[in-house]
mmCIF file of C-alpha atoms and ligand atoms in Angstrom:
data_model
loop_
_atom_site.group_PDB
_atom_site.id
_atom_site.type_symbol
_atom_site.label_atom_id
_atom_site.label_comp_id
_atom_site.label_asym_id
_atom_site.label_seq_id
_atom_site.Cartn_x
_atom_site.Cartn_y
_atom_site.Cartn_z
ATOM 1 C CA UNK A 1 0.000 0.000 0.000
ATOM 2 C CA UNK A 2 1.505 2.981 -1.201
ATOM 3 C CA UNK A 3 -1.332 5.337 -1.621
ATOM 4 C CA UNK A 4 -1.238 8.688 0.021
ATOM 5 C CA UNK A 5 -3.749 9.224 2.995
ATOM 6 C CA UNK A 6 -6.418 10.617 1.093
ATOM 7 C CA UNK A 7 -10.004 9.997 1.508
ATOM 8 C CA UNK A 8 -11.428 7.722 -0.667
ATOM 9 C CA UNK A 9 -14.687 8.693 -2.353
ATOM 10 C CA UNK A 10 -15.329 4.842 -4.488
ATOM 11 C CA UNK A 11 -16.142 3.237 -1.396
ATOM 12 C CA UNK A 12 -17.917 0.716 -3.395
ATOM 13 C CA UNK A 13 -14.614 -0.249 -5.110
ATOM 14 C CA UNK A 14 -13.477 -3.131 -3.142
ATOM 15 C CA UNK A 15 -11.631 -5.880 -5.422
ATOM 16 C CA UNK A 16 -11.912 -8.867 -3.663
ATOM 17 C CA UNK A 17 -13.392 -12.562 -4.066
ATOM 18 C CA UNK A 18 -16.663 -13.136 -4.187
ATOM 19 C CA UNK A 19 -19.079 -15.704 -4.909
ATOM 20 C CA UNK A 20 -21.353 -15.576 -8.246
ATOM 21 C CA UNK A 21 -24.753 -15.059 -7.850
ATOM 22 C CA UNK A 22 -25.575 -17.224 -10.949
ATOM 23 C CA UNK A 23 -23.305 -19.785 -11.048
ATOM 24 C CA UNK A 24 -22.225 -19.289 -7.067
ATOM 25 C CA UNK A 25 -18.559 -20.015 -7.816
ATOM 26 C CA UNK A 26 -15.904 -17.948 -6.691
ATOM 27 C CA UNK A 27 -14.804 -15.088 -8.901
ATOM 28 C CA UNK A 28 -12.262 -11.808 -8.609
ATOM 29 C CA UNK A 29 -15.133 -8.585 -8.094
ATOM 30 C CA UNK A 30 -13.915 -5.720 -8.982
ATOM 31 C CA UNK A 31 -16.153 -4.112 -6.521
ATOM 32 C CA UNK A 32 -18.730 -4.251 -3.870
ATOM 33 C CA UNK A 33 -21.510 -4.347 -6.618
ATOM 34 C CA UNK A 34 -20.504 -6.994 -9.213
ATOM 35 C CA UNK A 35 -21.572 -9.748 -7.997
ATOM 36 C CA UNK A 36 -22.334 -11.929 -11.389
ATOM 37 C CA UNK A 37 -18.667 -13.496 -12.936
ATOM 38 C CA UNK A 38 -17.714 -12.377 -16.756
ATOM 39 C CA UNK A 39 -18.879 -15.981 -17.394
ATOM 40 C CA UNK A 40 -22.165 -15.714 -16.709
ATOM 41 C CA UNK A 41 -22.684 -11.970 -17.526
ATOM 42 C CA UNK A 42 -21.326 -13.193 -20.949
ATOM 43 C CA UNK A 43 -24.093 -15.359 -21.101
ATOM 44 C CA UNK A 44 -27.237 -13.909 -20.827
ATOM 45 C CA UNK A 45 -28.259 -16.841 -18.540
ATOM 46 C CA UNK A 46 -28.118 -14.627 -15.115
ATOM 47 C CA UNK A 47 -30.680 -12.393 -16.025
ATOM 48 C CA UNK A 48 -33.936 -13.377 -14.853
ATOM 49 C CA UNK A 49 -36.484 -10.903 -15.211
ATOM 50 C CA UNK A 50 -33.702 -8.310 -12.655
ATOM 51 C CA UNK A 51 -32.260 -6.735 -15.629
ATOM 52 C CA UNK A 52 -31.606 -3.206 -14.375
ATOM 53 C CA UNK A 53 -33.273 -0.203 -16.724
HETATM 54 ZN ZN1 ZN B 1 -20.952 -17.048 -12.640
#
């Protein structure tokens, strides 16, 4: 960690790993929000009747 001590704003940007929603295997997020793996958001597969307007 060599950041400067600054506030940070993206508090939702929290790379970590998280479990899929669709296909519930483990995956690299790159934040708090993505919770569906490139896989499965490839595939339109995950979206079931949630697709965001
Ligand atoms: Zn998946």
């Amino acid at each position: 960690m060599s950041y400067m001590a600054k506030p940070t704003p993206e508090a939702e940007i929290d790379p970590k790993v998280r479990n899929c929603l669709a296909c519930l295997r483990p995956f690299t997020s790159a934040w708090a929000g993505e919770r569906i793996c490139h896989k499965c958001k490839s595939s339109s597969s995950w979206r079931s009747g949630s697709a965001p307007h």
